[in-house]
Coordinates of C-alpha atoms in Angstrom, one line a residue:
H1 CA -41.9 -117.4 188.7
T2 CA -38.7 -118.0 187.6
C3 CA -38.4 -118.3 183.7
E4 CA -35.4 -120.4 182.7
G5 CA -34.1 -120.9 179.0
L6 CA -35.3 -117.5 177.7
D7 CA -33.2 -115.4 175.8
I8 CA -34.5 -111.8 176.1
A9 CA -32.7 -109.4 173.9
D10 CA -33.8 -105.0 173.6
N11 CA -36.8 -106.4 175.8
N12 CA -38.4 -109.3 173.6
I13 CA -38.3 -112.8 173.9
V14 CA -36.0 -113.9 170.6
E15 CA -37.6 -116.9 168.8
N16 CA -40.9 -116.8 170.7
G17 CA -42.9 -118.2 168.2
V18 CA -42.3 -120.8 165.3
T19 CA -43.2 -120.5 161.8
G20 CA -42.7 -121.6 158.1
T21 CA -42.3 -125.1 157.1
S22 CA -41.0 -128.2 158.4
A23 CA -40.6 -132.2 157.0
N24 CA -40.3 -135.1 158.8
C25 CA -37.8 -137.1 157.3
I26 CA -37.6 -140.8 157.2
D27 CA -34.1 -142.1 155.7
F28 CA -33.8 -145.3 154.7
R29 CA -30.1 -145.1 153.3
P30 CA -28.3 -145.5 156.7
M31 CA -30.4 -148.4 158.4
E32 CA -29.1 -151.7 158.4
P33 CA -30.9 -154.3 155.7
V34 CA -33.6 -156.2 157.4
T35 CA -36.6 -158.7 156.7
D36 CA -38.9 -158.3 159.0
K37 CA -43.0 -158.7 159.9
T38 CA -45.5 -156.3 158.8
P39 CA -46.2 -153.3 159.4
L40 CA -43.2 -151.4 159.3
I41 CA -43.8 -149.0 162.1
L42 CA -41.4 -145.5 162.3
E43 CA -42.0 -142.7 163.2
G44 CA -45.5 -143.8 163.7
T45 CA -45.9 -143.7 160.2
T46 CA -47.0 -147.2 159.5
F47 CA -46.0 -148.8 155.7
N48 CA -47.9 -152.0 154.9
F49 CA -47.4 -154.0 151.2
V50 CA -48.7 -156.3 148.5
D51 CA -47.3 -159.4 147.2
A52 CA -47.3 -160.3 143.4
S53 CA -50.6 -161.6 144.1
G54 CA -51.7 -158.4 145.3
N55 CA -52.5 -159.7 149.1
P56 CA -51.3 -158.3 151.6
A57 CA -47.2 -158.9 152.3
A58 CA -46.0 -160.9 155.7
T59 CA -42.9 -159.3 155.7
Y60 CA -41.1 -155.6 155.0
Q61 CA -37.5 -155.9 153.0
I62 CA -34.7 -153.1 153.9
V63 CA -32.0 -154.1 151.6
A64 CA -28.6 -153.1 150.3
T65 CA -28.1 -151.0 147.2
E66 CA -26.5 -148.9 145.8
A67 CA -27.4 -146.0 146.8
G68 CA -27.7 -147.1 150.2
S69 CA -30.2 -149.0 152.4
A70 CA -33.7 -148.7 150.7
L71 CA -37.1 -150.0 151.6
N72 CA -38.4 -152.2 148.6
C73 CA -42.0 -151.2 148.1
R74 CA -43.0 -155.3 146.5
Q75 CA -45.9 -154.3 144.1
G76 CA -47.2 -151.9 146.3
A77 CA -47.3 -150.4 149.8
T78 CA -49.7 -147.8 151.7
V79 CA -48.2 -145.6 153.9
V80 CA -50.5 -144.1 156.8
L81 CA -49.1 -140.8 158.1
P82 CA -49.5 -140.2 162.0
D83 CA -51.1 -136.7 161.6
P84 CA -52.4 -134.9 158.1
V85 CA -50.1 -132.9 156.0
S86 CA -49.6 -130.5 152.8
G87 CA -47.1 -132.7 150.8
A88 CA -44.6 -135.7 150.9
T89 CA -41.7 -136.1 149.4
L90 CA -39.9 -139.7 148.3
T91 CA -36.5 -140.1 147.0
Y92 CA -36.6 -143.3 145.4
T93 CA -34.7 -145.6 142.8
N94 CA -36.5 -147.5 139.9
S95 CA -35.4 -150.1 137.8
G96 CA -39.1 -151.4 136.4
S97 CA -41.4 -149.4 134.8
T98 CA -43.0 -146.3 136.1
A99 CA -44.8 -146.3 139.4
K100 CA -47.2 -144.1 140.9
V101 CA -47.8 -142.5 144.0
I102 CA -50.9 -141.4 145.2
A103 CA -51.8 -139.1 148.2
R104 CA -55.1 -139.1 149.5
G105 CA -56.9 -136.4 151.6
E106 CA -58.8 -136.8 154.9
D107 CA -62.1 -135.0 152.7
G108 CA -61.2 -138.1 150.2
S109 CA -59.4 -136.3 147.6
E110 CA -56.3 -137.8 145.7
T111 CA -53.4 -136.3 144.1
M112 CA -51.5 -138.1 141.8
A113 CA -47.4 -138.1 140.6
E114 CA -45.9 -140.5 138.5
L115 CA -42.4 -142.2 139.9
P116 CA -40.0 -142.3 136.5
R117 CA -37.8 -145.2 136.0
S118 CA -34.6 -144.0 137.4
T119 CA -31.2 -146.4 138.6
T120 CA -30.0 -143.4 140.1
P121 CA -31.7 -141.3 143.3
A122 CA -34.7 -139.4 141.8
T123 CA -37.3 -137.2 144.1
V124 CA -40.9 -136.2 143.3
S125 CA -43.1 -134.5 145.8
V126 CA -46.6 -134.4 145.6
A127 CA -49.0 -131.8 147.4
G128 CA -52.3 -132.4 148.7
T129 CA -54.9 -131.1 151.4
D130 CA -54.9 -133.1 155.0
I131 CA -53.1 -136.0 153.5
T132 CA -53.3 -138.8 155.4
K133 CA -52.5 -141.8 153.4
L134 CA -49.8 -142.1 150.4
E135 CA -50.4 -145.2 148.4
V136 CA -47.3 -146.0 145.8
L137 CA -48.2 -148.6 143.3
T138 CA -45.2 -150.6 141.8
P139 CA -45.4 -152.7 138.9
Q140 CA -42.8 -154.6 139.4
N141 CA -40.6 -155.8 142.1
E142 CA -38.0 -153.5 141.4
F143 CA -39.4 -150.1 143.0
F144 CA -36.9 -149.3 146.2
L145 CA -37.5 -146.0 148.8
L146 CA -35.0 -143.8 150.3
E147 CA -36.3 -141.3 152.1
L148 CA -40.0 -140.2 153.0
C149 CA -40.4 -136.2 154.1
L150 CA -43.6 -135.7 155.3
G151 CA -44.7 -132.1 155.4
Q152 CA -43.0 -130.6 152.4
G153 CA -44.9 -126.9 152.5
Q154 CA -47.2 -127.5 155.2
S155 CA -47.1 -124.3 157.1
L156 CA -46.6 -124.3 161.2
K157 CA -48.8 -123.2 163.1
T158 CA -47.3 -120.5 165.8
T159 CA -47.3 -120.9 169.0
Y160 CA -45.6 -118.4 171.9
Q161 CA -45.3 -118.6 175.4
P162 CA -47.5 -116.5 177.4
R163 CA -46.9 -113.3 177.8
I164 CA -44.5 -112.4 180.6
V165 CA -44.3 -109.2 182.0
A166 CA -41.4 -108.5 184.8
L167 CA -41.0 -105.5 187.4
Y168 CA -37.6 -106.6 187.8
A169 CA -35.0 -108.9 185.5
S170 CA -31.6 -109.4 187.1
G171 CA -28.8 -111.5 185.6
G172 CA -26.2 -111.9 182.9
E173 CA -22.9 -111.3 183.9

C-alpha cells in the first residue's frame, strides 16, 4: 500500500491526531447587504426571525453598519445549529435595550447571557452542554450580529490514522 501525504519524523507520523478546541465562525462583516426570504442558512446553521408582532418574519436582512455588515436580529432570532456544541460567542452591536441569548441543550438545559447595550462591537460567550439552539431575545429592532462562533471550548475528539507498519521505507531527497 502507498501512503501519500504523511510526514514521518523520528519513525513517527507527525500530527497523526488532532485534539484541542475549535470554533466554527460565521462572520457577517464582509458580506454584502441583502434582504431575502427566511430562513437564512449558512454553513448548516439555520437562522429564523420574529417581527414586531411576534410573528415569524418573512425576510432576513444583512445590513451595513459602521462595524461592517451585520445580521439584523429584528425582535428576536432563533439559531438552529447543525451539531451540538459546548459554547457560542456572539460579536454584536446593540443600540437598544439589553438583549439576551439563551443556549438550549439537547437535554432541555438552558444557559442565559445578557447582551448589553454597546454601540461599538462587543463580544459575549455562553456555555452549556450539547447546545443545539440559540435564541436571541431583542426587545427592540437595534441588535446587529457581526459574528457568531460555535464550539468555543469544545474538545474535539482525537482521531488517528490506522497504525502503519513498514518493512521498508524509501523516499526523500
